[in-house]
Tab-separated table of C-alpha atoms in Angstrom:
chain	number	residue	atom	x	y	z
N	299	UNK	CA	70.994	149.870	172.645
N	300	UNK	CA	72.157	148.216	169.283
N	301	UNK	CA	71.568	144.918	169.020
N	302	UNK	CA	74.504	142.473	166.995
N	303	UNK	CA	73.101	141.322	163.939
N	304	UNK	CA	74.797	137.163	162.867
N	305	UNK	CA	74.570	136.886	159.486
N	306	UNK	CA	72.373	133.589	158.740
N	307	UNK	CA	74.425	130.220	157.686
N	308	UNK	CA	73.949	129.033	154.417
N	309	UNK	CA	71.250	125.999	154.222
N	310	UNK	CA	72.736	122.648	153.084
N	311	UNK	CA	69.190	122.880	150.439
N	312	UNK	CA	70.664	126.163	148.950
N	313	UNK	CA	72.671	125.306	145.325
N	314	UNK	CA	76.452	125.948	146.008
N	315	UNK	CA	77.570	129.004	144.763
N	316	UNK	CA	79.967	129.106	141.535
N	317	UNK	CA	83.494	129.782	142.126
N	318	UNK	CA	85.092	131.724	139.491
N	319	UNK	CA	88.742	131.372	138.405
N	320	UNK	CA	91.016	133.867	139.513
N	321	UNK	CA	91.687	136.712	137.848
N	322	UNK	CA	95.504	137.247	136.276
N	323	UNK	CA	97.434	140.876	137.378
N	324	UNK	CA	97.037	143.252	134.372
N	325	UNK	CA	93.792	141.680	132.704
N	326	UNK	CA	91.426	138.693	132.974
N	327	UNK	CA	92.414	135.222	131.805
N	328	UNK	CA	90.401	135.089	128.390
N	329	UNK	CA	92.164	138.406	127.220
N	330	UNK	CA	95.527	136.951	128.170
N	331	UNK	CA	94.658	133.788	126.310
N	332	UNK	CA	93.118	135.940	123.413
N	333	UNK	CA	96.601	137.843	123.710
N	334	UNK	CA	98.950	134.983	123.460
N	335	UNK	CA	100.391	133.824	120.057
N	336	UNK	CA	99.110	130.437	119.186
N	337	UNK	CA	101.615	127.814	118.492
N	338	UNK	CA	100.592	126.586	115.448
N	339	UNK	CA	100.700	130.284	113.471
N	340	UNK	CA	103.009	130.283	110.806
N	341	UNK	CA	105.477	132.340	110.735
N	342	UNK	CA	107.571	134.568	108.023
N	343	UNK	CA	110.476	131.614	108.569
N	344	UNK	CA	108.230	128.532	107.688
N	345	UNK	CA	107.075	130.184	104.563
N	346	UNK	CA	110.663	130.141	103.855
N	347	UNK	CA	110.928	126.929	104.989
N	348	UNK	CA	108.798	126.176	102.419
N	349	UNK	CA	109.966	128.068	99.277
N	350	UNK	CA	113.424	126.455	99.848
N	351	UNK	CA	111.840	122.704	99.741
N	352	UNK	CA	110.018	123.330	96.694
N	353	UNK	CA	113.171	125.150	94.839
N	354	UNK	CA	115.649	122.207	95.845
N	355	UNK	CA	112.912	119.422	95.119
N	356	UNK	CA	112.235	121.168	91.801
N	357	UNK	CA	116.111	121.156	90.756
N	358	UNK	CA	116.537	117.295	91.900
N	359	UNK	CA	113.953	116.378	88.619
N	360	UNK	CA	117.172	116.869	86.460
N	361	UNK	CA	118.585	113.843	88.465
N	362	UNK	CA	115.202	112.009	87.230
N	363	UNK	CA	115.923	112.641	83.574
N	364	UNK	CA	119.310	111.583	83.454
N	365	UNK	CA	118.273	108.335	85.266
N	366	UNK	CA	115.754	107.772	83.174
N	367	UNK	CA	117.796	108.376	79.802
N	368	UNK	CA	119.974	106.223	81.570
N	369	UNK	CA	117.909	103.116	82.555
N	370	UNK	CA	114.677	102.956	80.769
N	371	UNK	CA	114.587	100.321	77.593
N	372	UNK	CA	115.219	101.864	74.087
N	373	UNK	CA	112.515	101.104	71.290
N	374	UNK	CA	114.500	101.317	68.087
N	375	UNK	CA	113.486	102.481	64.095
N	376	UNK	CA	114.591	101.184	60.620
N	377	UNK	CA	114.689	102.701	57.429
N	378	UNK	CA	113.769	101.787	54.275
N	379	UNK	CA	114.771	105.008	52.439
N	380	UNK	CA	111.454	106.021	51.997
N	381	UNK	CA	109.915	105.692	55.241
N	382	UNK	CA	110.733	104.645	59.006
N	383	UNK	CA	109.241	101.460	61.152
N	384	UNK	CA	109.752	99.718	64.416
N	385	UNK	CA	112.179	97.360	64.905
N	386	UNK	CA	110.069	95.149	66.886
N	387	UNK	CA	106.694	95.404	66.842
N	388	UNK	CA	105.960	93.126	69.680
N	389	UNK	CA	108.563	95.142	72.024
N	390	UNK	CA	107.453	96.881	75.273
N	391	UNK	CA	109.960	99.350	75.934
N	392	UNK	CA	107.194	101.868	75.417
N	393	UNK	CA	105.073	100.544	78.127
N	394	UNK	CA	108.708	99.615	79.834
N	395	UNK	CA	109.960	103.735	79.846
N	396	UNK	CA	106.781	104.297	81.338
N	397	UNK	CA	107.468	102.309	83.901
N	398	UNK	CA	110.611	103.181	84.584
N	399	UNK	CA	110.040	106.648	84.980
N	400	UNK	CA	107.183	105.925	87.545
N	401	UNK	CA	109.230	103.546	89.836
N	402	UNK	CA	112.030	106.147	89.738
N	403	UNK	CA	109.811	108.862	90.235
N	404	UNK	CA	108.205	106.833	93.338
N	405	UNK	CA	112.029	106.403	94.541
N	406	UNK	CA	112.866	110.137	94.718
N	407	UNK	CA	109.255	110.994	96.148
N	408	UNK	CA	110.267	109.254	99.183
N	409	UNK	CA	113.692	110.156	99.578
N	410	UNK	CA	112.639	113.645	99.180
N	411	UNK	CA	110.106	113.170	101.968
N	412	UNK	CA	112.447	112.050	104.039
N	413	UNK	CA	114.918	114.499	103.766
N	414	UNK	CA	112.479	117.182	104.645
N	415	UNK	CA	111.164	115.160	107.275
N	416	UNK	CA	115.027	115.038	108.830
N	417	UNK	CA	115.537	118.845	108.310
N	418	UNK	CA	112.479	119.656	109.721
N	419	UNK	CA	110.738	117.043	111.910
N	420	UNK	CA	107.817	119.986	113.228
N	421	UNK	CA	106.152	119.712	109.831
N	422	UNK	CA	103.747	122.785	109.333
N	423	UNK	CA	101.145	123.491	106.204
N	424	UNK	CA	103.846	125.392	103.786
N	425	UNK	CA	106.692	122.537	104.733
N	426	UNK	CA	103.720	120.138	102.955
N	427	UNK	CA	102.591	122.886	99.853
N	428	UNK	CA	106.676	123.294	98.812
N	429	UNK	CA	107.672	119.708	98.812
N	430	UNK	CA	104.273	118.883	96.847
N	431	UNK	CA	105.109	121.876	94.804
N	432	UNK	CA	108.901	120.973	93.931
N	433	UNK	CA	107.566	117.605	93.843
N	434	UNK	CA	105.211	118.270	90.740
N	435	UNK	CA	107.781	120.624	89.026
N	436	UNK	CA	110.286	117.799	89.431
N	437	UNK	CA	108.412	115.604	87.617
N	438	UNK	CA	108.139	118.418	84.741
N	439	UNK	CA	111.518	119.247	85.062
N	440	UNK	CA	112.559	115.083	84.675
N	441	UNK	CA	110.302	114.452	82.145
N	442	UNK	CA	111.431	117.522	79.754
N	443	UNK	CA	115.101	117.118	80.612
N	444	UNK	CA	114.944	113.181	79.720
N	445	UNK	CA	113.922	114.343	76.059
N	446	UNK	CA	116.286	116.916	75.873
N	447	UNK	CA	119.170	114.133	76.958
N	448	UNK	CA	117.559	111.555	74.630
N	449	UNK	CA	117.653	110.966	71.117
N	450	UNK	CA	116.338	113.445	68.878
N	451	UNK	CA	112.837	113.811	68.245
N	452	UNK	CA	113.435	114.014	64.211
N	453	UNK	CA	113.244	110.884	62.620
N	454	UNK	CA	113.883	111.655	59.376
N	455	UNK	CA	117.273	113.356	60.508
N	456	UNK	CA	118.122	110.349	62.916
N	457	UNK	CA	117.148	107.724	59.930
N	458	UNK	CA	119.245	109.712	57.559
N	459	UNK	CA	122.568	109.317	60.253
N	460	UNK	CA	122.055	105.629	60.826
N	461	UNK	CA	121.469	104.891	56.972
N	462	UNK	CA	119.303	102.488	55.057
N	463	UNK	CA	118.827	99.646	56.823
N	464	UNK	CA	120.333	100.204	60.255
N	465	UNK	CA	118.426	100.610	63.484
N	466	UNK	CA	118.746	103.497	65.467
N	467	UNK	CA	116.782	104.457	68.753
N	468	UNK	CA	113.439	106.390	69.609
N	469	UNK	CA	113.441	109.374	71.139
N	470	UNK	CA	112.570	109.238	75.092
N	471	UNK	CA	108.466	109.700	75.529
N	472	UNK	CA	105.872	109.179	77.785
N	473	UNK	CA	102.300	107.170	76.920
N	474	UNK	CA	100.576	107.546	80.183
N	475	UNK	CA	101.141	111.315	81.582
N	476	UNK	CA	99.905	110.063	84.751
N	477	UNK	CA	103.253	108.941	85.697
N	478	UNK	CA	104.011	112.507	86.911
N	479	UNK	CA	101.744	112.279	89.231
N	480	UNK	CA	104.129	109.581	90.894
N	481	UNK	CA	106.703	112.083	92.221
N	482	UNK	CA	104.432	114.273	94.115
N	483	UNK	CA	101.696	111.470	95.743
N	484	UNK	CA	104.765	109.590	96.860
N	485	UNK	CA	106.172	112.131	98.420
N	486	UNK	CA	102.944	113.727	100.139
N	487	UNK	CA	101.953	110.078	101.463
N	488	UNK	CA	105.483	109.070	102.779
N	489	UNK	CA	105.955	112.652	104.534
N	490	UNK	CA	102.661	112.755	106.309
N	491	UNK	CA	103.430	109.048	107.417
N	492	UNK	CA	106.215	110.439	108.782
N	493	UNK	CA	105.148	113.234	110.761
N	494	UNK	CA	102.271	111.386	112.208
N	495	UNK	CA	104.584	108.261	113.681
N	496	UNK	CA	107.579	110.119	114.525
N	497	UNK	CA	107.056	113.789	114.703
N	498	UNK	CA	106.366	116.343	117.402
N	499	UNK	CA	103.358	115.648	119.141
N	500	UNK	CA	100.911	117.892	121.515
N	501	UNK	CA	100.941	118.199	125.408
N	502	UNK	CA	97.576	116.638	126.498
N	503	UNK	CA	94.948	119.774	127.597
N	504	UNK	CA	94.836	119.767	131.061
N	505	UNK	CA	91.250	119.926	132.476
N	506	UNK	CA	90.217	123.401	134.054
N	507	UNK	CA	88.864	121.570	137.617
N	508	UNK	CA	91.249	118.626	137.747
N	509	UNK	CA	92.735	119.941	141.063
N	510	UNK	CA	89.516	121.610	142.476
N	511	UNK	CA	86.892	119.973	144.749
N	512	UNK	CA	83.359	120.879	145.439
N	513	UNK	CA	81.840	122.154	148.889
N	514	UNK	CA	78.342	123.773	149.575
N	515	UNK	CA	79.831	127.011	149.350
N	516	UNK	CA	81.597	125.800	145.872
N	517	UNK	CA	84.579	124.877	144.501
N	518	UNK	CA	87.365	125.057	146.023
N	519	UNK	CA	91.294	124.477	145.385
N	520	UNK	CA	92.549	120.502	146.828
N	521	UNK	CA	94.578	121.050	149.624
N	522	UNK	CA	97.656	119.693	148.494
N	523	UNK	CA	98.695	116.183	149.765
N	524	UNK	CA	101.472	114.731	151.937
C-alpha cells in the first residue's frame, strides 16, 4: 500500500522567500521599460522649436540698434581745418553709450526669455541653445546695425560737412565689448528662473513595494482596505 506523503511546513527560522514582480503579457517588465520612449528625448519638433527661437531672437537685435542710435548720448568733434578734437573732453557719453547699450540689451534679454517661456512653458535643452544662440547674434546684429544707423565712421568727410568750427557727432562705438555678453546671460538666467518656478514639473517615482507587505513566505500584495 502507498503511503500519502504531506509536504513539510515551512519553519518560522527559514529566511522568507523573495517574491518576484509579475511578469507583463508579451515580455518581462525591464524589456517593456527598456522599450518605452523616455519622456525627456527630444524630438525632430523641439529642434525646430529651437531653430525658430534663435532666428526670431537674432532678427529682434535690429530693434537694439535703432534704440540705441536712438537713446544713447552723442560725443561730438570740432574742426580746426587741419585736424579734428572732442568737444568736451571731460564728457562721458563714451562710457554713457556703453551703458546704454548694456541696460537695453539686459531689457530685451528678458523679454525674450519670457516670450519663449510663454510659447513654450516645457522648456527642453535646444529651447535653451536657440534663445542663447539668437541671443548672442542679437547682440551682433544690434551692435553692427547701430553703426550702420549712426553717423559715419569718416571724420574727415563728417568734419568737412559741418565746416570749420562747428561740432558735429561721433560715430556710434563700443569701449567695453563685454556688453554683448548682456543680451544672452540675461536671457539664459531669466529663462531658467522661469522654468524652474513656474514650469512643468515631474510626477514623484512611486516606490516599487509601497503597496506590498511582508510574510514568512514573502511579500505579498496589501489586501486592499475598506
Amino acid at each position: 500500500m502507498t503511503e500519502a506523503v504531506t509536504p513539510p511546513s515551512p519553519s518560522p527560522s527559514d529566511p522568507p522567500s523573495e517574491a518576484l514582480p509579475p511578469e507583463k503579457p508579451g515580455g518581462s517588465s525591464a524589456d517593456s521599460a527598456d522599450s518605452a520612449p523616455s519622456e525627456n528625448a527630444i524630438t525632430p519638433a523641439d529642434i525646430r522649436d529651437g531653430a525658430a527661437v534663435a532666428l526670431l531672437v537674432g532678427v529682434a537685435g535690429v530693434l537694439l540698434g535703432a534704440l540705441w542710435v536712438w537713446l544713447a548720448p552723442r560725443v561730438q568733434y570740432v574742426s580746426n581745418g587741419e585736424a579734428v578734437f572732442l568737444r568736451n573732453t571731460e564728457s562721458e557719453g563714451r562710457i554713457g553709450s556703453d551703458g546704454t547699450f548694456l541696460l537695453l540689451s539686459a531689457g530685451l534679454g528678458a523679454l525674450s526669455a519670457v516670450a519663449v517661456f510663454l510659447w513654450r512653458r516645457r522648456g527642453g535643452v535646444p529651447l535653451v541653445i536657440g534663445l542663447g544662440v539668437g541671443s548672442v547674434f542679437a547682440a551682433l546684429v544690434g551692435w553692427r546695425v547701430g553703426l550702420w544707423l549712426g553717423p559715419t565712421s569718416d571724420l574727415v568727410v563728417a568734419a568737412g560737412k559741418a565746416g570749420k568750427g562747428v561740432p558735429f557727432d561721433a560715430p556710434m562705438q563700443l569701449l567695453a565689448y563685454g556688453v554683448l555678453l548682456g543680451w544672452p546671460m540675461v536671457a539664459i538666467l531669466v529663462h531658467l528662473g522661469l522654468t524652474a518656478v513656474w514650469g512643468p514639473k515631474d510626477p514623484p517615482a512611486a516606490e516599487p513595494w509601497a503597496g506590498a507587505y511582508t510574510t514568512p513566505d514573502g511579500l505579498l500584495p496589501r489586501p486592499p482596505q475598506d
